[in-house]
Amino acid sequence: MSGDAHLLVAADYVVFAVVLLLSAAVGFYYAWRSRKQGTSRDFLTGGRKLNALAVSMSLTASYMSSVTVLSNPAEVYRYGAIFGYLSISYVLAVVYTSEVFLPVFYRLAINSTYEYLELRFSRATRLLAMVIFFFNALLYTGLVIYAPALALNQVTGMNLWGGIISTATVCTLYCALGGLKAVVWTDVVQIGIMFAGYMSVIIKCVILKGGISTILSDAQEGGRINFVDFDINPLRRHTFWTLVIGGTFGWSAVYGTYQPQVQRYNSCKTIKHARLALFINVLGLACTLTSSVISGLCLYSFFKNCDPWKAGQVSSPDQLLPYLVMDILADHQGLPGLFFAAVYSASLSTVSTSINAMAAVTMEDLIKPRIKLSEKKLLLISKGLSLFFGIVCVAMAGLASLMGHMMQAVSIIGGVCGGPLLGLFSLGVLCPFVNSKGGLWGLVAGLAAAVSVTIGEIISPSPPEMTRPLSLSTEGCNFSSGGSLNWTTPLPTEPSLYTATPGQNTDDIHVVQWQSPSYLYFVVIGGLTAIIVGIIISLLTGGLRETVDPRLMLMKEDTLSYHLFKRVKDGVMGGTDSVGQPNKEDEINNPAEEKFDNTRVSSF
């Protein structure tokens, strides 16, 4: 950053340290409490005894990474509040997950999502999906650790690698000691800290501006209240359709197939609790998104006449919110510390989730099928794996420094990895005629399609007419911006509504043939390609003669909608028994699970 960084004071560091110590304390507590249980299954799944409220808060916290806290407000600041349409995709994705994936995964009582792929398709499919997961989790986790440390380093002068190593150390400690229970209950504490940080900024902004109406009025004048955009053009970055359709595919991939989320709702004590956790989680996601949008509008209200990014006061849009915090909260000792603790809590929750998930996948997909070990040794290996992945995450944070802006990097990683897996799991659960060849080639084709559009976007970024960044002004700035600018993107060379797009060469426009779709559609392209290719290959290779274990497929009796429809149809009295049946299965945890585990082991 150019210019003088605002420095944190002692009170801020005290608040920050207390948050880190509180997180570590929860891990130590659950390590002490569960010291006599001693099975790797309990360590990785919480013993399947967790309740809906804790799991729902953990689901929200693990989603609410430092990317959410720092990048989403900057996204609204630059592109407008239309970003809020993502809330519709949250609801659609959670309904799809609850109806399609949850019943099957919960019934099988699997510790690793990718176990299902071997049971349904083949070992090769399972291993390829596992490689995709590790690629996704490691890159994303590195980014989540590195990005906030960089932002805070440049805005406040906080030590960069001190922040990175403290985050990773605390995460690794409570993951290795307390397992999934520690991760979930720490998430519950951290989500409270995250919202407190968000609210401290929003409330102070509203007070300084004399009410929320001033902020909304400024946003309206600056074109940030841009909800009326129903353009169906898939090349447009953000419209109602890209956000709802692309968002639904993206979040279905996260909640339906991504190991950390599946591992959480599978740790609930009954399927009713698992479903409830998913639906309560939607409220958490909506509150998070609302906070992000309001924070973005607050940013615009304060910086409408002097954009710190264009004026060279910050080197990236991701630093705008920390910059505002140091500007408006610096007089309140401890409050900047609370906000930065919120940012780090967001990192801690996501990183601990990934560490625990990677340990579970390694244990279930690589170690257990090949080596017979006692439960005591498996538990020790599980803890060792958590320690190992914590160290790897620090190394990945170094790689993340090469990945550019957070939002773009996260969407690229998620689009490439999430879409093909969503297509594959949907085929497995919904289409009994899709065989192992169709599943494997569908996954490969979906991956190839997602990688292709991603490379196209990198080589030929979308032009400003498609991304439509909103105007930013430096007319009201009262400082010199010459000589010491630290740009990450070039300034427009002429007055324009649009900021320049990195890599776009206007002299060679006639050479560029590729037009990139919205980044939100990468996951859609990957998913639909996997589904179409999987179905075609299966039909050509005798898929209609396929026989599949019914436990691996979705049955109509599994779905909530079936029982609700039946209750409406038969009347309350007639539907009581049918609605009650699944609940008997809900309470069966250990006997059924052990029985299925035995059949599963014999299939390796």
XYZ file of N, CA, C and O in Angstrom, residues 144 201 205 334 344 353 360 475 551:
36
model
N -7.609 -18.880 1.304
C -8.362 -18.384 2.461
C -7.425 -17.971 3.600
O -7.733 -17.063 4.365
N -19.038 -2.567 11.859
C -18.799 -1.694 10.706
C -20.106 -1.056 10.232
O -20.187 0.166 10.027
N -21.136 2.921 10.350
C -21.410 3.613 9.076
C -22.761 4.308 9.110
O -22.891 5.464 8.685
N -10.042 -1.348 20.157
C -10.577 -2.705 20.281
C -11.512 -3.085 19.153
O -11.584 -4.253 18.769
N -10.314 -13.209 10.590
C -9.525 -14.410 10.877
C -10.406 -15.569 11.339
O -10.113 -16.725 11.061
N -12.293 -26.734 8.652
C -13.196 -27.609 7.905
C -12.433 -28.418 6.868
O -12.605 -29.630 6.741
N -10.308 -37.004 6.750
C -11.345 -38.043 6.599
C -11.227 -38.756 5.257
O -11.312 -39.989 5.176
N -12.732 12.423 -7.822
C -12.845 13.887 -7.881
C -12.768 14.548 -6.508
O -12.308 15.669 -6.370
N -30.092 -49.354 -2.321
C -29.631 -48.443 -1.264
C -28.805 -47.293 -1.822
O -28.652 -46.260 -1.182
